[in-house]
Coordinates of C-alpha atoms in Angstrom, one line a residue:
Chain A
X4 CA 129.5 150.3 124.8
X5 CA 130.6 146.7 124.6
X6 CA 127.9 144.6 126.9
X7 CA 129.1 141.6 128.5
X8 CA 127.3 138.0 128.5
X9 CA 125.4 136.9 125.7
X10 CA 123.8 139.9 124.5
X11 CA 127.2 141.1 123.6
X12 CA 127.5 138.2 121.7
X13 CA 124.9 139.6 119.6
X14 CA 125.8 142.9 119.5
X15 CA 128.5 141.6 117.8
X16 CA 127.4 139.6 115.5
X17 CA 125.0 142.2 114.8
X18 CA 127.4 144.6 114.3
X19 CA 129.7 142.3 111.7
X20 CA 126.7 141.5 109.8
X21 CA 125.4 145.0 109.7
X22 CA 129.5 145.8 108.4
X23 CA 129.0 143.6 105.9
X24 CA 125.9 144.6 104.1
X25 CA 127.5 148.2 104.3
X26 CA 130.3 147.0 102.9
X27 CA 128.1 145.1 100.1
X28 CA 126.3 148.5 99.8
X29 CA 128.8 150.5 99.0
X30 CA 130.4 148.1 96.8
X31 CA 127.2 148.4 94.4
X32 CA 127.1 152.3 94.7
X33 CA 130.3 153.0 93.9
X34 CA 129.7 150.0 90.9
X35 CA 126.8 151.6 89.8
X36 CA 128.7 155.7 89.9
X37 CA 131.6 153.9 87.4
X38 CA 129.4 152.4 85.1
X39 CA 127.2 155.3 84.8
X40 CA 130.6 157.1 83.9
X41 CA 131.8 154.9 81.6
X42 CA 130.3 156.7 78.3
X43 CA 132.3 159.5 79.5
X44 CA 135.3 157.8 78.4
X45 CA 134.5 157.2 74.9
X46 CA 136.0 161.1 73.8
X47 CA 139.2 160.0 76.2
X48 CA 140.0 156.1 75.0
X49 CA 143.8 157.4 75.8
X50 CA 143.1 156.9 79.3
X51 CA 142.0 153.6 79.2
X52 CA 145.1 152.9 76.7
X53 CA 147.4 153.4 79.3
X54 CA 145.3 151.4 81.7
X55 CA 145.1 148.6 79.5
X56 CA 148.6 148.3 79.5
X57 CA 149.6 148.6 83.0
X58 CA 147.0 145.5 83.9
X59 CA 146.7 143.6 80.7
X60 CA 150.5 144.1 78.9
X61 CA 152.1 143.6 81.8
X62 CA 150.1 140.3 83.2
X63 CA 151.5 139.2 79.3
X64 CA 154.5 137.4 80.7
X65 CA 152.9 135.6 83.8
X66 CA 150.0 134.4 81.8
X67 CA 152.3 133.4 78.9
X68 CA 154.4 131.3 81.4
X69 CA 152.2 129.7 83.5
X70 CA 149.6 128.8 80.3
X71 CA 152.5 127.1 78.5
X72 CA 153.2 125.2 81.9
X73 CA 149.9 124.4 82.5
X74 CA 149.2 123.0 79.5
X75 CA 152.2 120.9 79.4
X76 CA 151.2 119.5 82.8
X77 CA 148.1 118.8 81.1
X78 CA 149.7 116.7 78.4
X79 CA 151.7 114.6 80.6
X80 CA 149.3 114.2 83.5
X81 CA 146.8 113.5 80.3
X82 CA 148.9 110.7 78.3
X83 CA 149.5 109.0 81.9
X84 CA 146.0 108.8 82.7
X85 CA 144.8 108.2 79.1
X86 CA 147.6 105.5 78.1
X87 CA 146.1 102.9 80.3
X88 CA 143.0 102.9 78.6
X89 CA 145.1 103.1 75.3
X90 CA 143.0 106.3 74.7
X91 CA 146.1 108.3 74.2
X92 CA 144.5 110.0 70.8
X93 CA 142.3 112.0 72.7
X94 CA 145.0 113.9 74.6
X95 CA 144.0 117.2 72.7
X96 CA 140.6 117.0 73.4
X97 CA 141.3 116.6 77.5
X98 CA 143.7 119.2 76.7
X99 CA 141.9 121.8 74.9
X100 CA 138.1 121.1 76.9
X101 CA 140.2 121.1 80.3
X102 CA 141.9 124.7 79.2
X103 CA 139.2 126.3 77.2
X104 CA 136.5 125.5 79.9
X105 CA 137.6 125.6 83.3
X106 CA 141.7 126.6 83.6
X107 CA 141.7 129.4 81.0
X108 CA 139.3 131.2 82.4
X109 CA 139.8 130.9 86.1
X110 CA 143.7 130.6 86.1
X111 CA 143.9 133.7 84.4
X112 CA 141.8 135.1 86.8
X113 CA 143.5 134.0 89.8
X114 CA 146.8 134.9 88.5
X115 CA 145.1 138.1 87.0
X116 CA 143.9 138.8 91.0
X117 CA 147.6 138.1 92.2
X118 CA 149.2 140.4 89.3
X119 CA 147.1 143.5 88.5
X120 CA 144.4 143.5 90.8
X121 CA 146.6 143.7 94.0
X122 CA 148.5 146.4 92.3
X123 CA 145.1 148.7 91.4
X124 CA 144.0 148.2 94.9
X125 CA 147.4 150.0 96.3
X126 CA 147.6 152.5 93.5
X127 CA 143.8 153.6 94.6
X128 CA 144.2 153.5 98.0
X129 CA 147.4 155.0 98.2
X130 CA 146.2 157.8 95.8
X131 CA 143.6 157.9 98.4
X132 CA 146.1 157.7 101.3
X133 CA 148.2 160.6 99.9
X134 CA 144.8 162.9 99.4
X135 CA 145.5 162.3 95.8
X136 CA 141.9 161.7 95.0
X137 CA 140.7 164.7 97.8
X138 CA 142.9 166.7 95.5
X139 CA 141.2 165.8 92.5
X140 CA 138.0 166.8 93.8
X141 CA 139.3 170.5 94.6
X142 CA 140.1 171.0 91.3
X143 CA 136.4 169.9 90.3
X144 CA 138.2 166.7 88.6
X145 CA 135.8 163.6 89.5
X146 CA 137.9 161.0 90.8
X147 CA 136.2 158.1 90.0
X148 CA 135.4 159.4 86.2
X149 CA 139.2 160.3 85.9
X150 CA 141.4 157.5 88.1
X151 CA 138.3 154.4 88.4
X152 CA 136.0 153.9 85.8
X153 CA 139.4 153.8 83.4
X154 CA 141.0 151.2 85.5
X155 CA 137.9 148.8 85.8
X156 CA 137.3 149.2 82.1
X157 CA 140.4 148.4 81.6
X158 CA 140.6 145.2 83.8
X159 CA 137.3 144.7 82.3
X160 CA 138.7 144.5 78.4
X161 CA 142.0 143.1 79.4
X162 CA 140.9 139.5 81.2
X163 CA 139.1 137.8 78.1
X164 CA 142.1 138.6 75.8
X165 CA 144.0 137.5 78.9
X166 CA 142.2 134.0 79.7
X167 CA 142.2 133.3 75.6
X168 CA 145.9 133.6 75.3
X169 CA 146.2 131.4 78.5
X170 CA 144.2 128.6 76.5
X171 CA 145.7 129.3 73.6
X172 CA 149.3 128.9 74.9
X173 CA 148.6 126.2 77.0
X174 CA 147.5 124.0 74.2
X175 CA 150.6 124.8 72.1
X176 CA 152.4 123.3 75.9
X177 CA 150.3 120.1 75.5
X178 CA 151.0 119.8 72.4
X179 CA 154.1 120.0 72.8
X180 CA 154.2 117.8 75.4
X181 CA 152.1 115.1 73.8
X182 CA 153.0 115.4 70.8
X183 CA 157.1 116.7 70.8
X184 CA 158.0 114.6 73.6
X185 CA 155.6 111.8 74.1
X186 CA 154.5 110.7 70.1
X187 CA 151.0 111.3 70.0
X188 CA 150.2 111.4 66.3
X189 CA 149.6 114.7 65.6
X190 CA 146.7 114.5 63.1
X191 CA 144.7 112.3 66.4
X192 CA 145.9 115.4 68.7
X193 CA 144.4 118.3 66.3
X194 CA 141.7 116.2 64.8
X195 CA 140.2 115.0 67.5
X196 CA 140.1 118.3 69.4
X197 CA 138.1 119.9 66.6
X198 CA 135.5 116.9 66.2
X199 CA 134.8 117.7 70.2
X200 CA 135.3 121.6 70.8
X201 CA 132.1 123.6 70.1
X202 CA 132.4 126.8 68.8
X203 CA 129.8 128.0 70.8
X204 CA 129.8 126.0 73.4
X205 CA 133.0 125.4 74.6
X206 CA 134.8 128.8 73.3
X207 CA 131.5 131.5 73.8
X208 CA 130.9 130.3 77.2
X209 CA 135.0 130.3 78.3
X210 CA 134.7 133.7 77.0
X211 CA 131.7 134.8 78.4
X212 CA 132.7 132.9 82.0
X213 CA 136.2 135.3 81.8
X214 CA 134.3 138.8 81.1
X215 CA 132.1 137.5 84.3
X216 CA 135.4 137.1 86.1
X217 CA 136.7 139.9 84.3
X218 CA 133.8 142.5 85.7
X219 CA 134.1 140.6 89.2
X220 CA 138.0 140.9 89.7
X221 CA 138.0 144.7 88.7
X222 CA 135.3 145.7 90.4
X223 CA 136.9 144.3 93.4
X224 CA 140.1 145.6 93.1
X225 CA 138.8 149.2 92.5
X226 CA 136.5 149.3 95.0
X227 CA 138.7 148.2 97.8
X228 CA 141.2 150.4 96.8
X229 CA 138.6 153.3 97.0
X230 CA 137.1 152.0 100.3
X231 CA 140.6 151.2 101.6
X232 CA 141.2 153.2 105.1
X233 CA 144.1 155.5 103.9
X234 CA 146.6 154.7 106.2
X235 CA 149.9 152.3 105.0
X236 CA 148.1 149.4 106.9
X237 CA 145.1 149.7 105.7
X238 CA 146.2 149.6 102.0
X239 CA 148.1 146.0 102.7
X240 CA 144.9 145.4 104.2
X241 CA 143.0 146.1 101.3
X242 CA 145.5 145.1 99.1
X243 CA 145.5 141.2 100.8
X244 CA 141.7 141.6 100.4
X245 CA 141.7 142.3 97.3
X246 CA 143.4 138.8 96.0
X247 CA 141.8 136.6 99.0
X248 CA 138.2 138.1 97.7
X249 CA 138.4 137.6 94.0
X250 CA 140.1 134.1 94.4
X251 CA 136.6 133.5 96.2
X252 CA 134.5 135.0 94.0
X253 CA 136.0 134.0 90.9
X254 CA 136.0 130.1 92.3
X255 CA 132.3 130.6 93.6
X256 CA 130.8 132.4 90.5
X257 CA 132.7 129.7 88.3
X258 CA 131.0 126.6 89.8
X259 CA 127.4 128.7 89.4
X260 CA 128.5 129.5 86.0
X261 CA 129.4 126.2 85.0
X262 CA 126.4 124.8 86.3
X263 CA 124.1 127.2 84.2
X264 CA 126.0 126.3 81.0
X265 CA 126.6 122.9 80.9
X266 CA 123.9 121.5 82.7
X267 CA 122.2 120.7 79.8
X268 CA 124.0 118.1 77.3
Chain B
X19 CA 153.1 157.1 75.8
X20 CA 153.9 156.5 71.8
X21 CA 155.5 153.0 73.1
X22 CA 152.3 152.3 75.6
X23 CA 150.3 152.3 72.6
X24 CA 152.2 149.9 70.4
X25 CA 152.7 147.5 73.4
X26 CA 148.5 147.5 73.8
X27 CA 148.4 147.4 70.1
X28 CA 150.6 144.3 70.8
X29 CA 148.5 142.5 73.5
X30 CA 144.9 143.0 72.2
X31 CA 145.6 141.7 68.7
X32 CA 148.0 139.0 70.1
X33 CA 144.4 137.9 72.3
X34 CA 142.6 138.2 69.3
X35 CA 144.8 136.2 67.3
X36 CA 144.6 133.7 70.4
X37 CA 140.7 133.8 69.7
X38 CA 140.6 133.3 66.0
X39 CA 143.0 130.1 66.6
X40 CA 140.8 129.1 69.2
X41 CA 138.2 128.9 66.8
X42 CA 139.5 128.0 63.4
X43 CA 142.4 125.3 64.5
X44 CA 141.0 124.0 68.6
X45 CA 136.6 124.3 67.9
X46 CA 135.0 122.8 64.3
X47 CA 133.6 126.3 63.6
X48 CA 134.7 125.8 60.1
X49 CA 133.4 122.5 59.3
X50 CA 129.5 124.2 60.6
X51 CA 127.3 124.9 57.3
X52 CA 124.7 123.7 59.0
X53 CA 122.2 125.6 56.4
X54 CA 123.8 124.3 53.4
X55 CA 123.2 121.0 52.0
X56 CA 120.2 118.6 51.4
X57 CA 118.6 116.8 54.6
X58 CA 117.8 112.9 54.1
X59 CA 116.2 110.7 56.9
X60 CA 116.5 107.4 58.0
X61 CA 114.6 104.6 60.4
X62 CA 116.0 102.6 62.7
X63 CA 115.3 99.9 65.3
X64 CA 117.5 101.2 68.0
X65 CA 119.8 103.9 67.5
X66 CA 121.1 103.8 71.5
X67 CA 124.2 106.4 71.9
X68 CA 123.4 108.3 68.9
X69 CA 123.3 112.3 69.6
X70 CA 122.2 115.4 67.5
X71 CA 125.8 116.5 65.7
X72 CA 126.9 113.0 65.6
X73 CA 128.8 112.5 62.1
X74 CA 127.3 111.0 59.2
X75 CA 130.6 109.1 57.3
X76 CA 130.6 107.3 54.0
X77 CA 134.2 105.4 53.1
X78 CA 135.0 106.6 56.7
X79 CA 134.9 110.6 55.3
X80 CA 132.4 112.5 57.0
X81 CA 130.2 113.5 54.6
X82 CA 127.4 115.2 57.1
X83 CA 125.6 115.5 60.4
X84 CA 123.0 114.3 62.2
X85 CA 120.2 117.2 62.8
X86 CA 117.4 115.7 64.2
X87 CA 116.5 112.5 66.4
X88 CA 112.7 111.9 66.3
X89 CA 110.6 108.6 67.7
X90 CA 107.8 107.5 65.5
X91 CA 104.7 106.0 68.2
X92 CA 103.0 104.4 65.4
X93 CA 106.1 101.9 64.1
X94 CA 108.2 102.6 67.4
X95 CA 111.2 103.2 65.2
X96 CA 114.0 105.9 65.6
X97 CA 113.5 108.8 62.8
X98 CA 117.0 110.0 62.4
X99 CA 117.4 113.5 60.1
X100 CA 121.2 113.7 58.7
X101 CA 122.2 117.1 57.0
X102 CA 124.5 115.9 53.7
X103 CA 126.8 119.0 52.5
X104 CA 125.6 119.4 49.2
X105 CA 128.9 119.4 47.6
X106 CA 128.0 115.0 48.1
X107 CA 124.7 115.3 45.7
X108 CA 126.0 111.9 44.0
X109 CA 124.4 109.5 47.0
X110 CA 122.9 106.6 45.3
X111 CA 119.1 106.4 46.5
X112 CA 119.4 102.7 47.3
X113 CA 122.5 103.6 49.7
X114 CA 122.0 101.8 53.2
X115 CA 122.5 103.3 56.5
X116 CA 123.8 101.9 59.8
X117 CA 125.0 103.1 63.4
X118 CA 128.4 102.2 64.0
X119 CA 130.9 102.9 66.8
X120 CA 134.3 104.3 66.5
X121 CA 136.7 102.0 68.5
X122 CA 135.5 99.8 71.3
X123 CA 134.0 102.7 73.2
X124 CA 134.2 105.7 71.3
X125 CA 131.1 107.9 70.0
X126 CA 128.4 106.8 67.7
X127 CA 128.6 107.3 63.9
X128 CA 126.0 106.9 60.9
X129 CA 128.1 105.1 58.2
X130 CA 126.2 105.1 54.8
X131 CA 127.0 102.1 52.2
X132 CA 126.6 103.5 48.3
X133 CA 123.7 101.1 46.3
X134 CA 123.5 100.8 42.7
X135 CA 120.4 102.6 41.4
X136 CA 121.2 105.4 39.1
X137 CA 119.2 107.9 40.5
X138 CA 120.9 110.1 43.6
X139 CA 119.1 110.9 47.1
X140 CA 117.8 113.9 47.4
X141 CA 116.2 116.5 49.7
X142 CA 113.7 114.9 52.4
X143 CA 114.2 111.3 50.7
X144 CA 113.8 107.9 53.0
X145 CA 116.9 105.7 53.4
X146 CA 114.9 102.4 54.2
X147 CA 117.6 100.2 54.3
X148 CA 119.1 100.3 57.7
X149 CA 121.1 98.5 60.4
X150 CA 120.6 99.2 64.3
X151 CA 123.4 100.2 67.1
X152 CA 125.0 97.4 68.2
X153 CA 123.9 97.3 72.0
X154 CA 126.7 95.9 74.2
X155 CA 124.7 94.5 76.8
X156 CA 122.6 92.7 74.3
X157 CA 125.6 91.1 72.7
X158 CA 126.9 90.2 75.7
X159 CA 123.8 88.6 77.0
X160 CA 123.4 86.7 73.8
X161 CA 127.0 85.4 73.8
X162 CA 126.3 83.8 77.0
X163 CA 123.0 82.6 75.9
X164 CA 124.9 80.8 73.4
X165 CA 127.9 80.0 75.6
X166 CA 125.1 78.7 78.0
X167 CA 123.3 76.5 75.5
X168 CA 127.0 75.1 73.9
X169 CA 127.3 73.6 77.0
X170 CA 124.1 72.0 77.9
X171 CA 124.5 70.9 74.6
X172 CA 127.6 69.0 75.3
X173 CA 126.7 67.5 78.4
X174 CA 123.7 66.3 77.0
X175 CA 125.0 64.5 74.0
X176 CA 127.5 61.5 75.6

């Protein structure tokens, strides 16, 4: 089959691209079958319930850690830079812009990736490798009502909450740090923040940026764990996919992102 | 499955509570009102580094915010708009206005200074007393237009 010389070549680049706009394909189908089944779940919330706490109660402790360390890096790496310009006073606004913008949002999706995303991909594909979900479908149970849509709903719901107790946390760690340790005055730290964090357009769009990566990061997850080939490599395959993929897409789709929001002073 | 339950009972009001601190203690959602209050407007020469939401201060409390930033063709002057909450309905109408800076570099500010007429400002009144930004550049320049002349002057006079 293989040709030699540079039509070969060809064929197979033909043949990658061609694999990947399958891959895209079937990506959207299978997208477009869970959200048509999410109403479905309304009568059976419980399901989601347990979902929810699989990927979002049990990310709790990562994102707790890492958002009080990251924001405490903040501080210092904050006062450092700011001290020299004797600008010190505006630590909380570097900290809580920096967090509520840009690191809450895509930390918390990258860890999110690493901590609950990797672990839906196996749990599908091995379900899928063990002819769980063949089973399901002989007892006229629809897999992707009963074991997807649930999961990506879940991911769905639990990355915002996620992302805003990563903010949240982080600036209690710079304010710790700048305040505790390094004696920022803490009515410049708090007041300053509030004269220069919008509502709307600071908090809205962080939210609005982590139920983009929220959608992306599930969807990922799920689908290559359904698409996974259901053998024990191919689920670390998958798996490894899974967190290389949304680390892209979640970086990518938060530059766009950014640009669309503020743009525009 | 009773313990699952509390746990995500746990973790979406703990988010939630992240959000509501996000936005009462981190954002100024509660100092908004932007539809209460009386709106006042002012004209100045140059109002360079003045923005939309900028703070309107007088005796350094901030008292409202700047709305609107309009330019007038006919006098070429800045038409600033400042929303005053209306619990500050005591504004003397011959208070002055100027645009100030918070520290060397920080952001622009409208401080107002209180006159002594009896009657108050009120919706869509005229502040026609008013003193421009303070341009850098142009104070530089004129400092060494001066510095420049101090020392012609000098070598000129023995």
């Amino acid at each position: 089959m293989a040709i030699k010389g540079p039509a070969g070549w060809f064929q197979a680049l033909g043949a990658s691209a061609l694999g990947f706009f399958e891959r895209l394909g079937r990506g959207h189908l299978l997208l477009f079958s869970i959200l048509g089944r999410l109403p479905a779940l309304v009568p059976r919330f419980g399901l989601v319930v347990q979902q929810i706490y699989s990927v979002g109660v049990l990310s709790l402790l990562i994102i707790l850690v890492s958002g009080l360390f990251v924001g405490m890096v903040l501080g210092l790496q904050g006062y450092y830079t700011l001290v020299d310009f004797g600008a010190e006073q505006s630590l909380g606004t570097v900290v809580a812009l920096t967090l509520v913008r840009e690191l809450g949002p895509v930390v918390a999706a990258l860890l999110f990736a690493g901590r609950a995303g990797s672990a839906l991909t196996a749990e599908i594909g091995l379900m899928k490798a063990t002819e769980q979900l063949s089973g399901m479908e002989m007892m006229a149970v629809d897999p992707i009502k009963r074991t997807l849509a649930p999961r990506f709903l879940a991911g769905f719901l639990s990355l915002p909450l996620l992302a805003a107790i990563f903010s949240a946390i982080g600036i209690m760690g710079g304010y710790i740090v700048g305040v505790q340790l390094l004696g920022v005055d803490e009515g410049a730290y708090w007041s300053q923040m509030q004269n220069s964090v919008n509502f709307w357009d600071d908090i809205i769009n962080g939210v609005i940026k982590s139920l983009a990566f929220g959608f992306v990061a599930s969807w990922i997850a799920v689908f290559e764990g359904y698409d996974a080939v259901p053998t024990s490599e191919g689920v670390s395959r998958a798996t490894t996919r899974t967190v290389v993929h949304t680390s892209l897409a979640v970086l990518g789709l938060d530059f766009i992102l950014t640009a669309l929001m503020f743009g525009e002073p | 499955m009773r313990t699952i339950e509390i746990w995500v009972g746990v973790f979406v009001a703990g988010g939630l509570a992240a959000l509501f601190m996000l936005a009462m203690q981190v954002s100024n959602l509660t100092s908004v009102g932007e539809t209460d209050g009386y709106e006042i407007k002012a004209r100045f020469d140059n109002i360079s580094g003045l923005n939309v939401r900028s703070p309107v201060t007088m005796a350094g409390v901030r008292i409202g915010r700047v709305v609107d930033i309009d330019f007038d063709e006919k006098t070429f002057e800045a038409v600033v708009s400042m929303r005053i909450e209306s619990q500050y309905d005591q504004l003397p109408e011959d208070s002055s206005a100027s645009v100030f800076t918070s520290g060397l570099l920080g952001e622009k500010y409208i401080g107002l200074e209180p006159g002594g007429a009896l009657d108050n400002l009120a919706d869509g009144d005229v502040i026609h007393l008013t003193q421009s930004s303070l341009v850098l550049e142009r104070l530089i320049g004129q400092f060494l237009f001066s510095q420049g002349s101090d020392d012609s002057k000098e070598g000129a006079e023995p």
